[in-house]
Short mmCIF file of C-alpha atoms in Angstrom, two decimals:
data_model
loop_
_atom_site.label_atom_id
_atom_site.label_comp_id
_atom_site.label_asym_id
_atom_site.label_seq_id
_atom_site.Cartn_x
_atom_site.Cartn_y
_atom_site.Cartn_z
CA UNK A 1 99.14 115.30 110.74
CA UNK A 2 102.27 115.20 109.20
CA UNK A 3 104.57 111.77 110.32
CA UNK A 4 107.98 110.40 110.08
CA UNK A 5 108.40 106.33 110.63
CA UNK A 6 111.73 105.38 111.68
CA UNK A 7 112.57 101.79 110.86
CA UNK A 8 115.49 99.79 111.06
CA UNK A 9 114.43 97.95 107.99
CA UNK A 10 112.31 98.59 104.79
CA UNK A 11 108.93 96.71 105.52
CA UNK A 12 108.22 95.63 101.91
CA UNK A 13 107.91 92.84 100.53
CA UNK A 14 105.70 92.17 104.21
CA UNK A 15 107.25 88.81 104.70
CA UNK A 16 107.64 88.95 108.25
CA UNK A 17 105.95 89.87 111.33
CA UNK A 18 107.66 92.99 111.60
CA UNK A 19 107.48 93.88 108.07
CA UNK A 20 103.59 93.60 108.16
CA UNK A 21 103.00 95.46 111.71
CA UNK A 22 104.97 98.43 110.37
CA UNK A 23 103.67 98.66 106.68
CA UNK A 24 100.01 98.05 107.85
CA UNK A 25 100.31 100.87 110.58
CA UNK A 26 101.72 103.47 107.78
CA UNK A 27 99.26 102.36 105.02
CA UNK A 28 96.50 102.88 108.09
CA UNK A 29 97.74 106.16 108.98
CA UNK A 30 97.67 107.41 105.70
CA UNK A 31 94.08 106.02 104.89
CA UNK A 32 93.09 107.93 108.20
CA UNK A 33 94.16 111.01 106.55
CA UNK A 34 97.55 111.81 107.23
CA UNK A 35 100.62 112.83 105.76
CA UNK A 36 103.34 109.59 106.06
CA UNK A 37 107.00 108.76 105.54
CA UNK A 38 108.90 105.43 106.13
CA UNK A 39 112.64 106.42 106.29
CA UNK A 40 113.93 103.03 106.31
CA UNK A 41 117.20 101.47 106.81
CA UNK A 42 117.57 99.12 103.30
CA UNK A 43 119.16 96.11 104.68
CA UNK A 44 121.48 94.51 102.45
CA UNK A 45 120.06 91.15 104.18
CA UNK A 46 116.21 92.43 103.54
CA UNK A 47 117.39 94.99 100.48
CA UNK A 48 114.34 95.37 97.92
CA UNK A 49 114.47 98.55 95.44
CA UNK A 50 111.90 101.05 96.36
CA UNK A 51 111.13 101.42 92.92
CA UNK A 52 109.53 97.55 92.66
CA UNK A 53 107.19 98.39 95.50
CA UNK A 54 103.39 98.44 93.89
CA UNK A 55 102.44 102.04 93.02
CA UNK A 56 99.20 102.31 94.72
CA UNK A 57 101.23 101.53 98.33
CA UNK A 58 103.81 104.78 97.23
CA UNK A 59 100.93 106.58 96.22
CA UNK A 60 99.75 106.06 100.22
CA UNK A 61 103.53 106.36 101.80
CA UNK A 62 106.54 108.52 100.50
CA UNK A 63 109.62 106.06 100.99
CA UNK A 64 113.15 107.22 101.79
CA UNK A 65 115.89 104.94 102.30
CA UNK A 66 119.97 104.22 102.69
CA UNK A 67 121.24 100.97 101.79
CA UNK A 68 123.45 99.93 105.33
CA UNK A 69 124.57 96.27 105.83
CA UNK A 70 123.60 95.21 109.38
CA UNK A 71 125.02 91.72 109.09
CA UNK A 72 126.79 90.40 112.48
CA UNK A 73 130.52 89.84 112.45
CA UNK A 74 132.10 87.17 114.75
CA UNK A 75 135.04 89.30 115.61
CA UNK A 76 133.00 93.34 116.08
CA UNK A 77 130.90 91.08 118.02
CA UNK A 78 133.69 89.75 120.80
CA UNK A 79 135.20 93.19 120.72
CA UNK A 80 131.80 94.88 121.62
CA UNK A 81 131.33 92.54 124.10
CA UNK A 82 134.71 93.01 125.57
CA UNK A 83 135.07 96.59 125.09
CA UNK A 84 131.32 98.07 124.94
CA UNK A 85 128.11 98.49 126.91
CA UNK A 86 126.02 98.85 124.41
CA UNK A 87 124.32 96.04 122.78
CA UNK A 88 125.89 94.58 119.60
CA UNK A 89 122.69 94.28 117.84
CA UNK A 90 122.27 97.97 118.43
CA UNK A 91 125.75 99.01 117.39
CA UNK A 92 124.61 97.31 113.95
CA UNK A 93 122.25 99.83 113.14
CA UNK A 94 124.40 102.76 113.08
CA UNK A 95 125.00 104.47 109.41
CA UNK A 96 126.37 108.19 109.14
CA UNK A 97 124.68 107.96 105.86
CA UNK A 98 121.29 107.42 107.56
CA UNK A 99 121.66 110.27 110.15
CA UNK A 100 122.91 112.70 107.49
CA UNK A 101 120.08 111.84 105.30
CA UNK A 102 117.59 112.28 108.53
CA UNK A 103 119.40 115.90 109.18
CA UNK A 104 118.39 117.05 106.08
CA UNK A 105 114.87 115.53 105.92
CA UNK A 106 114.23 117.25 109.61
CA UNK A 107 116.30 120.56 108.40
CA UNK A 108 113.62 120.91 105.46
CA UNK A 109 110.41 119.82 106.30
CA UNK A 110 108.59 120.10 109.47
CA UNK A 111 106.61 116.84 111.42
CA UNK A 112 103.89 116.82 114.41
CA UNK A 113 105.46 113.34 115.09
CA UNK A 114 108.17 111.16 114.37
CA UNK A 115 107.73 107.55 115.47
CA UNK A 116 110.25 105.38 115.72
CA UNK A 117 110.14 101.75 115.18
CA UNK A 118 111.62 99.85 118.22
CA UNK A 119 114.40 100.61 120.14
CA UNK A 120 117.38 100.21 118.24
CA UNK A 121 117.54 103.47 116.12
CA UNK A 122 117.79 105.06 119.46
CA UNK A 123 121.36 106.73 118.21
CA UNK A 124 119.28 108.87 116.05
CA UNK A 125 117.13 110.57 118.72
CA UNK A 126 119.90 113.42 119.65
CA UNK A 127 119.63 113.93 115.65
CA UNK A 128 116.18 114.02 115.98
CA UNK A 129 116.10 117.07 119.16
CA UNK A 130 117.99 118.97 117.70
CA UNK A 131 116.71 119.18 114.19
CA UNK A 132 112.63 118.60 114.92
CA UNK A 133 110.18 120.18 117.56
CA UNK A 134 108.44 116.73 116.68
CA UNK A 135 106.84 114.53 119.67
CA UNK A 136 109.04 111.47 119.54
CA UNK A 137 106.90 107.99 119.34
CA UNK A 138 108.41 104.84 120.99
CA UNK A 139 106.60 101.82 118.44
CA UNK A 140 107.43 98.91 120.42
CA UNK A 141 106.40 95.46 118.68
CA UNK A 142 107.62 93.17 121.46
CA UNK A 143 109.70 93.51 124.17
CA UNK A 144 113.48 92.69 122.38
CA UNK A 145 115.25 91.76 126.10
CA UNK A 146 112.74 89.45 126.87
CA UNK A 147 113.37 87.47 123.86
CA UNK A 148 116.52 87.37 124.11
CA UNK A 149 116.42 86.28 128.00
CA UNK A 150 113.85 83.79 126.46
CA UNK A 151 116.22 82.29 124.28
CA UNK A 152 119.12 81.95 126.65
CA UNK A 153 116.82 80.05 128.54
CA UNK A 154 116.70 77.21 125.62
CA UNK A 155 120.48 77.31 125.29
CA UNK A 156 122.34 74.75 126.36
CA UNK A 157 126.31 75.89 125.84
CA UNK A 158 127.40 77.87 128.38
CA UNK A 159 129.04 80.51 126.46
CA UNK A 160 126.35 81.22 124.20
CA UNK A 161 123.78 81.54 127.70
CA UNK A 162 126.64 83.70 128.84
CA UNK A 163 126.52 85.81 126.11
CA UNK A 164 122.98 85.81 125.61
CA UNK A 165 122.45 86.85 129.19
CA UNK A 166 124.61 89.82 128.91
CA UNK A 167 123.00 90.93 125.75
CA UNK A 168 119.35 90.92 127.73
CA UNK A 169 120.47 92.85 130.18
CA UNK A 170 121.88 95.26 127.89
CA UNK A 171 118.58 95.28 125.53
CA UNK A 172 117.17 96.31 128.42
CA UNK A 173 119.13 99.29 130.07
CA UNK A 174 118.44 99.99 126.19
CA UNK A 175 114.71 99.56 126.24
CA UNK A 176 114.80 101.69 129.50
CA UNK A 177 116.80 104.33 128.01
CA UNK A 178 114.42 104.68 125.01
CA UNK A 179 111.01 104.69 126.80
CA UNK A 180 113.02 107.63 129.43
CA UNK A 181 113.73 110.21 125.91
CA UNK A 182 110.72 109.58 124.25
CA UNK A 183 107.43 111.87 124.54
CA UNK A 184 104.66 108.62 123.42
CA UNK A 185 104.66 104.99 123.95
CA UNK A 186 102.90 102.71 121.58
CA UNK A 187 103.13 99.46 122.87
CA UNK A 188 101.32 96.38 120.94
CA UNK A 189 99.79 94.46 123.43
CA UNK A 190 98.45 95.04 127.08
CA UNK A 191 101.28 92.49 128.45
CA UNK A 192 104.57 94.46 126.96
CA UNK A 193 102.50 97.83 127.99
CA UNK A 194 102.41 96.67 132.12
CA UNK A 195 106.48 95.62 131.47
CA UNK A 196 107.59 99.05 129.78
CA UNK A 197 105.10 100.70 132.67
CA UNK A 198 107.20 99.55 135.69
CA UNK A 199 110.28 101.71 134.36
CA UNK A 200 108.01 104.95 133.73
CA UNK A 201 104.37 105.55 134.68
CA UNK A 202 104.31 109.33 133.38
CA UNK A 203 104.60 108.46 130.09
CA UNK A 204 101.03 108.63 127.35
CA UNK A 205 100.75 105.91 125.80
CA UNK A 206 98.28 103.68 123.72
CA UNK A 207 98.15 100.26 122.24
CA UNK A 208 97.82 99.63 119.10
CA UNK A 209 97.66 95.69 117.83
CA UNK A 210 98.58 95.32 114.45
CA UNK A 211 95.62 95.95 112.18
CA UNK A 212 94.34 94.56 108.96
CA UNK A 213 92.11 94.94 105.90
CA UNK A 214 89.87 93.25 107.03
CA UNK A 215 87.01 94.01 104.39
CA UNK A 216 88.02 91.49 101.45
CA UNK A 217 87.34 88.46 104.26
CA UNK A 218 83.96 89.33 105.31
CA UNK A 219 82.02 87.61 103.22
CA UNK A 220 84.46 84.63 101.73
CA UNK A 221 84.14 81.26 103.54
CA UNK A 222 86.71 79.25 103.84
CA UNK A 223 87.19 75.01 103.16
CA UNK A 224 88.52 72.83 106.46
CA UNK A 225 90.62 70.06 105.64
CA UNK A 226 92.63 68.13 108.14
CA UNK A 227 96.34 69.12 107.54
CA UNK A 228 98.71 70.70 109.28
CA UNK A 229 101.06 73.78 108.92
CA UNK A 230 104.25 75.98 110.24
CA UNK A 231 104.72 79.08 108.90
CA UNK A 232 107.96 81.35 110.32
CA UNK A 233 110.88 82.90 109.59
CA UNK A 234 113.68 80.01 110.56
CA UNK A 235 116.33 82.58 110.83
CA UNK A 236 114.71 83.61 113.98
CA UNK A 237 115.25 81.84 116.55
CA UNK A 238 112.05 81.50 118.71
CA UNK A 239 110.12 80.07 115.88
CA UNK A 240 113.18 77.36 115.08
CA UNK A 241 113.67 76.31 118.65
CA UNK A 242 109.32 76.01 118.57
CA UNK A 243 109.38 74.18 115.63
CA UNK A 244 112.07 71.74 116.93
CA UNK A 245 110.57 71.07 119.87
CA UNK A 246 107.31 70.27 118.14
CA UNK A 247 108.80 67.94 115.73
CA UNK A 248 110.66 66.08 119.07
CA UNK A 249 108.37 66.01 121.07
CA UNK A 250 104.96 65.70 119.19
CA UNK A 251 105.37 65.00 115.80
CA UNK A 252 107.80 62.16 115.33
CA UNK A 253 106.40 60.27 118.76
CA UNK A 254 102.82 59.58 117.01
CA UNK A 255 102.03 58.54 113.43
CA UNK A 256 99.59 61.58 112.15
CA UNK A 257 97.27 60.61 109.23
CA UNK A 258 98.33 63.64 107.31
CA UNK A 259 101.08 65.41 106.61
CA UNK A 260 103.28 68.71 108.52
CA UNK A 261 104.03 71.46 105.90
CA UNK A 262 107.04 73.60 106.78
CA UNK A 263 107.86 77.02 105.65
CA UNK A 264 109.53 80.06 106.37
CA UNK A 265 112.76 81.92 104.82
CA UNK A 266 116.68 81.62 105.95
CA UNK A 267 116.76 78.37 107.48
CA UNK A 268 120.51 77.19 107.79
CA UNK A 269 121.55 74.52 106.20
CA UNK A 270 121.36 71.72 109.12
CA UNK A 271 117.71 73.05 109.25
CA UNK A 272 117.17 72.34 105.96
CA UNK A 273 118.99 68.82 106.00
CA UNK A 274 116.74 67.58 109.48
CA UNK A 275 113.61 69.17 107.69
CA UNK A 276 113.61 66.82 104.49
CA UNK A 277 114.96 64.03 106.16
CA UNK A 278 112.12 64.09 108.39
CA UNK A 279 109.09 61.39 107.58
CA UNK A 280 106.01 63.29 106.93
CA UNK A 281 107.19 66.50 106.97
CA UNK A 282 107.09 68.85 103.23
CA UNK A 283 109.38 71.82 103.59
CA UNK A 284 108.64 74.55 101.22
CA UNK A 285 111.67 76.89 101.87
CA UNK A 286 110.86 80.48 101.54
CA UNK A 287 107.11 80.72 99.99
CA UNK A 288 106.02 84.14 97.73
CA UNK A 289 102.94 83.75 99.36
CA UNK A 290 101.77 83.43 102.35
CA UNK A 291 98.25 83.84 102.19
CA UNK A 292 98.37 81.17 98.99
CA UNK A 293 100.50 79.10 101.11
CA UNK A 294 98.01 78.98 104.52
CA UNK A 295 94.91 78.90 102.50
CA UNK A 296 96.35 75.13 101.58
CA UNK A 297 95.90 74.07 104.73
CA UNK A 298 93.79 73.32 107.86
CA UNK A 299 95.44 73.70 111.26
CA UNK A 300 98.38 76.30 111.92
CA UNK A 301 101.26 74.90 114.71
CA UNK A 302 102.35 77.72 116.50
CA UNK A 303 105.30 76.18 119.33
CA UNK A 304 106.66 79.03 120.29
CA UNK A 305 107.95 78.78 123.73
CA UNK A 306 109.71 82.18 123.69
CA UNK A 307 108.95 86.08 122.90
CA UNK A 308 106.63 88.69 123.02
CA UNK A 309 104.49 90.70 121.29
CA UNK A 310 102.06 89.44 118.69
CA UNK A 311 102.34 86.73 116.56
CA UNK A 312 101.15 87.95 113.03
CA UNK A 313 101.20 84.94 111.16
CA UNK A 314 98.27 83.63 113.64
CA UNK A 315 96.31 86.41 113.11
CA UNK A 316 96.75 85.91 109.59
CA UNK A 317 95.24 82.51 109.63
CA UNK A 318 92.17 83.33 111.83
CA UNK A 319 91.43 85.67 109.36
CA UNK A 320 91.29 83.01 106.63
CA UNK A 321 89.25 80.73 108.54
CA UNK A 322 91.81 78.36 109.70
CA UNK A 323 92.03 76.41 112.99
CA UNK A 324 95.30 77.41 115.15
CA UNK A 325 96.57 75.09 118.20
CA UNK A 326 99.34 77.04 119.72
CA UNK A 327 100.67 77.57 122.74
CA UNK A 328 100.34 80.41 125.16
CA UNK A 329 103.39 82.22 124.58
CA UNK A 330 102.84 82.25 120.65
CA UNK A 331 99.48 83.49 121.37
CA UNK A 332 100.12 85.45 123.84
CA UNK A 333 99.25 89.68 123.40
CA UNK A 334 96.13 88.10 120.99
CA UNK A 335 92.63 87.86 123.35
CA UNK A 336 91.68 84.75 122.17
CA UNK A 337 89.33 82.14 124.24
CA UNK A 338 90.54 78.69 124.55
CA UNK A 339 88.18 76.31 122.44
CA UNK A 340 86.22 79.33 121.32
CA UNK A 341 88.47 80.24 118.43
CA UNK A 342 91.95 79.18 119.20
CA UNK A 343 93.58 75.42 120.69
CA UNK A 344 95.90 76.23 123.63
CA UNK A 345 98.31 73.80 124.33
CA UNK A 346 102.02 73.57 126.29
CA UNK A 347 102.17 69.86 126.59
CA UNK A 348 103.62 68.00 124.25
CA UNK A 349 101.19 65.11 124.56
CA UNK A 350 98.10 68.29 124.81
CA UNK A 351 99.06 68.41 121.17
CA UNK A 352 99.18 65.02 119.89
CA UNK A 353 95.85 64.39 121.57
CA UNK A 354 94.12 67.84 119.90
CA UNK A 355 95.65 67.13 116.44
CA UNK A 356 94.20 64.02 116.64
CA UNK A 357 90.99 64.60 118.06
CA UNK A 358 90.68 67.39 115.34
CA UNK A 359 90.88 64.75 112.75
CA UNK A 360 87.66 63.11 114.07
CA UNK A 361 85.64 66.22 114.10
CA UNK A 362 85.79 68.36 111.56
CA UNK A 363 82.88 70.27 112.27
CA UNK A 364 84.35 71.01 115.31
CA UNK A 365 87.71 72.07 113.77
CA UNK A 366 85.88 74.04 110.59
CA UNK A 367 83.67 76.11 114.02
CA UNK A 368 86.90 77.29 115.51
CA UNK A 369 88.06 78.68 112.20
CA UNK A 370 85.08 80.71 112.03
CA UNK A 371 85.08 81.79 114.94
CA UNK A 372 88.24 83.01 114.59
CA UNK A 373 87.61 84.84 111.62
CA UNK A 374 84.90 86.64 113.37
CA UNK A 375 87.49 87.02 116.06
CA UNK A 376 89.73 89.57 113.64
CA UNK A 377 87.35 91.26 112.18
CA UNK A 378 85.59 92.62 114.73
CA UNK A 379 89.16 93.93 117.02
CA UNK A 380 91.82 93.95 114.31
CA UNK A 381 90.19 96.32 111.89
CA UNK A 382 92.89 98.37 110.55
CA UNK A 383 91.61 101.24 109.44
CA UNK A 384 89.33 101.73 112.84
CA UNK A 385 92.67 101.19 115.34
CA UNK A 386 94.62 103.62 113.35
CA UNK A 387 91.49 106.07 114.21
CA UNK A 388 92.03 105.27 117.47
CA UNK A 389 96.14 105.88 117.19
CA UNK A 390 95.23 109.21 115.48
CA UNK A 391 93.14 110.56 118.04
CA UNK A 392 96.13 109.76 120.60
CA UNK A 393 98.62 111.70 118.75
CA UNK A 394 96.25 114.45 118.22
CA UNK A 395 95.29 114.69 121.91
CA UNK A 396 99.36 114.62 122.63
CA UNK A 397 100.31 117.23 119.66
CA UNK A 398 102.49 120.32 121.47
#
């Protein structure tokens, strides 16, 4: 098959979540046999030349991008609000270089499906009808208006809950409006597939978890030691209001016998400033590395106490062996087993007493990495769900 990936960003280097998800999925796809194109927006806040990306991932995945700047503006923001029904995070997405580039791609070459990443590139599917014959693919990694009601939730000034509201509820007339023009749905976990269900049953869908390579960690064994770790990206929100709640609530109430290592790119300033004046904690800032940086360390943190979706940075770590206490929203979309492979916590004091009971039995501690290895392995092979995804789209081909 022949397939187009829409993104709203260019998923290399795969820093983030979303970064990861996408660029695993392609590199799948094409390892399954297929023909595959990222045409990415190149963020001037993500921007990385195409060029610089390793040659044996472009020798997988033909890249096409435009350089757009999707950066907020206080002002466009209160004048969409004001003036607009569409969301302003939406609106941001928007480049006539983008769509002209798309025209010409669909005017030349022909796809059996074009999946788009999310829903805000949704002002390209008109583009996309009346250029391609393609079945359009909704890719949705989480469920955007949920975070966002999420977060309002955790806000305490009233404008910004205001605000924050109103942008939910327009995320999801958006969400809505996607799933209604699309042909496929492609949800990522079982949770966000019953939500996106309740607003149209007719659609074919399947879900698809992010994969990995999962080969190279078969046979290594990792080394437990009793330390913990945070690893996020602090310019989202979810994982900064997590990770301040952590160190409120749990962290600075107790003395731990080790010390909290901190890292994650784009954390503002104040961030920064509570981070290194806090005793105990190491902030790293923005790490080349992640698996370097978790293979450190013993026990992932994962507060979250918003969003959907999956939470890739956990899988990451149960695939290197290491022991995750989390709560049930950051694991949530992930079939995990309470004290079979994963710590579930929501209590602040559920944490202080499983950190420390963790650092009187580390046999205990090193069993629930392993487990958790075995864990990923055996459902988050990447090359075997993108099988599975392939089979869908074949099944759904006009």
């Amino acid at each position: 098959m022949k397939i187009l990936i829409l993104s709203p960003k260019l998923p290399f280097p795969p820093k983030d979540g979303g970064s990861v998800a996408t660029l695993n999925m392609a590199a799948g796809l094409a390892d399954a046999g297929n023909d595959i194109t990222l045409f990415c927006l190149n963020t001037v806040k993500h921007y990385f030349p195409v060029e610089d990306i390793p040659l044996n991932i472009r020798a997988k995945i033909r890249f096409i991008t435009v350089r757009h700047d999707t950066s907020p503006g206080f002002f466009s923001a209160v004048l969409n609000f004001l003036f607009s029904r569409k969301p302003y995070i939406a609106v941001r997405f928007r480049s006539s270089a983008f769509n002209k580039l798309l025209v010409k791609t669909l005017s030349e070459e022909k796809f059996d499906i074009i999946q788009v990443e999310g829903p805000y590139l949704s002002c390209y599917f008109r583009t996309i009808r009346k250029f391609s014959c393609a079945q359009i693919s909704f890719r949705a990694q989480n469920v955007e208006s949920a975070i966002w009601k999420g977060i309002s939730k955790n806000t305490s000034s009233l404008l910004k809950k205001i605000y924050l509201n109103n942008l939910s509820s327009r995320v999801l007339k958006l969400e809505k409006k996607v799933l209604s023009e699309s042909d496929l749905f492609v949800p990522i976990t079982e949770s966000d597939c019953r939500f996106f269900l309740t607003f149209r049953k007719d659609i074919s869908y399947h879900i698809y978890p992010t994969g990995f390579d999962t080969a190279e960690f078969e046979k290594t064994k990792g080394a437990y030691q009793y330390s913990l770790f945070f690893l996020g990206a602090l310019d989202w929100k979810p994982n900064r209001d997590g990770l301040l709640w952590f160190l409120k609530n749990v962290w600075t109430t107790r003395g731990f016998n080790t010390k909290f290592h901190v890292a994650g790119r784009c954390a503002p300033e104040w961030l920064k400033q509570k981070l290194y004046s806090t005793e105990g904690v190491v902030f790293h800032g923005e790490i080349e590395n992640s698996a370097d940086f978790i293979s450190k360390y013993g026990i992932m943190i994962c507060p979250i106490l918003t969003g959907s979706g999956i939470r890739i940075k956990i899988l990451d770590a149960m695939l290197m062996g290491k022991t995750i206490i989390s709560t049930r929203v950051g694991a949530e979309g992930i079939p995990v087993t309470d004290g079979e492979n994963i710590i579930l916590c929501e209590k602040p004091e559920d944490f202080s007493r499983k950190i420390l009971f963790l650092e009187k039995n580390s046999a205990c501690a090193a069993e629930l990495g392993s487990n958790a290895k075995k864990f990923v392995i055996k459902n988050f092979n990447n090359l075997a769900l993108c099988k599975d995804l392939c089979d869908f789209y074949r099944k759904n081909l006009k």
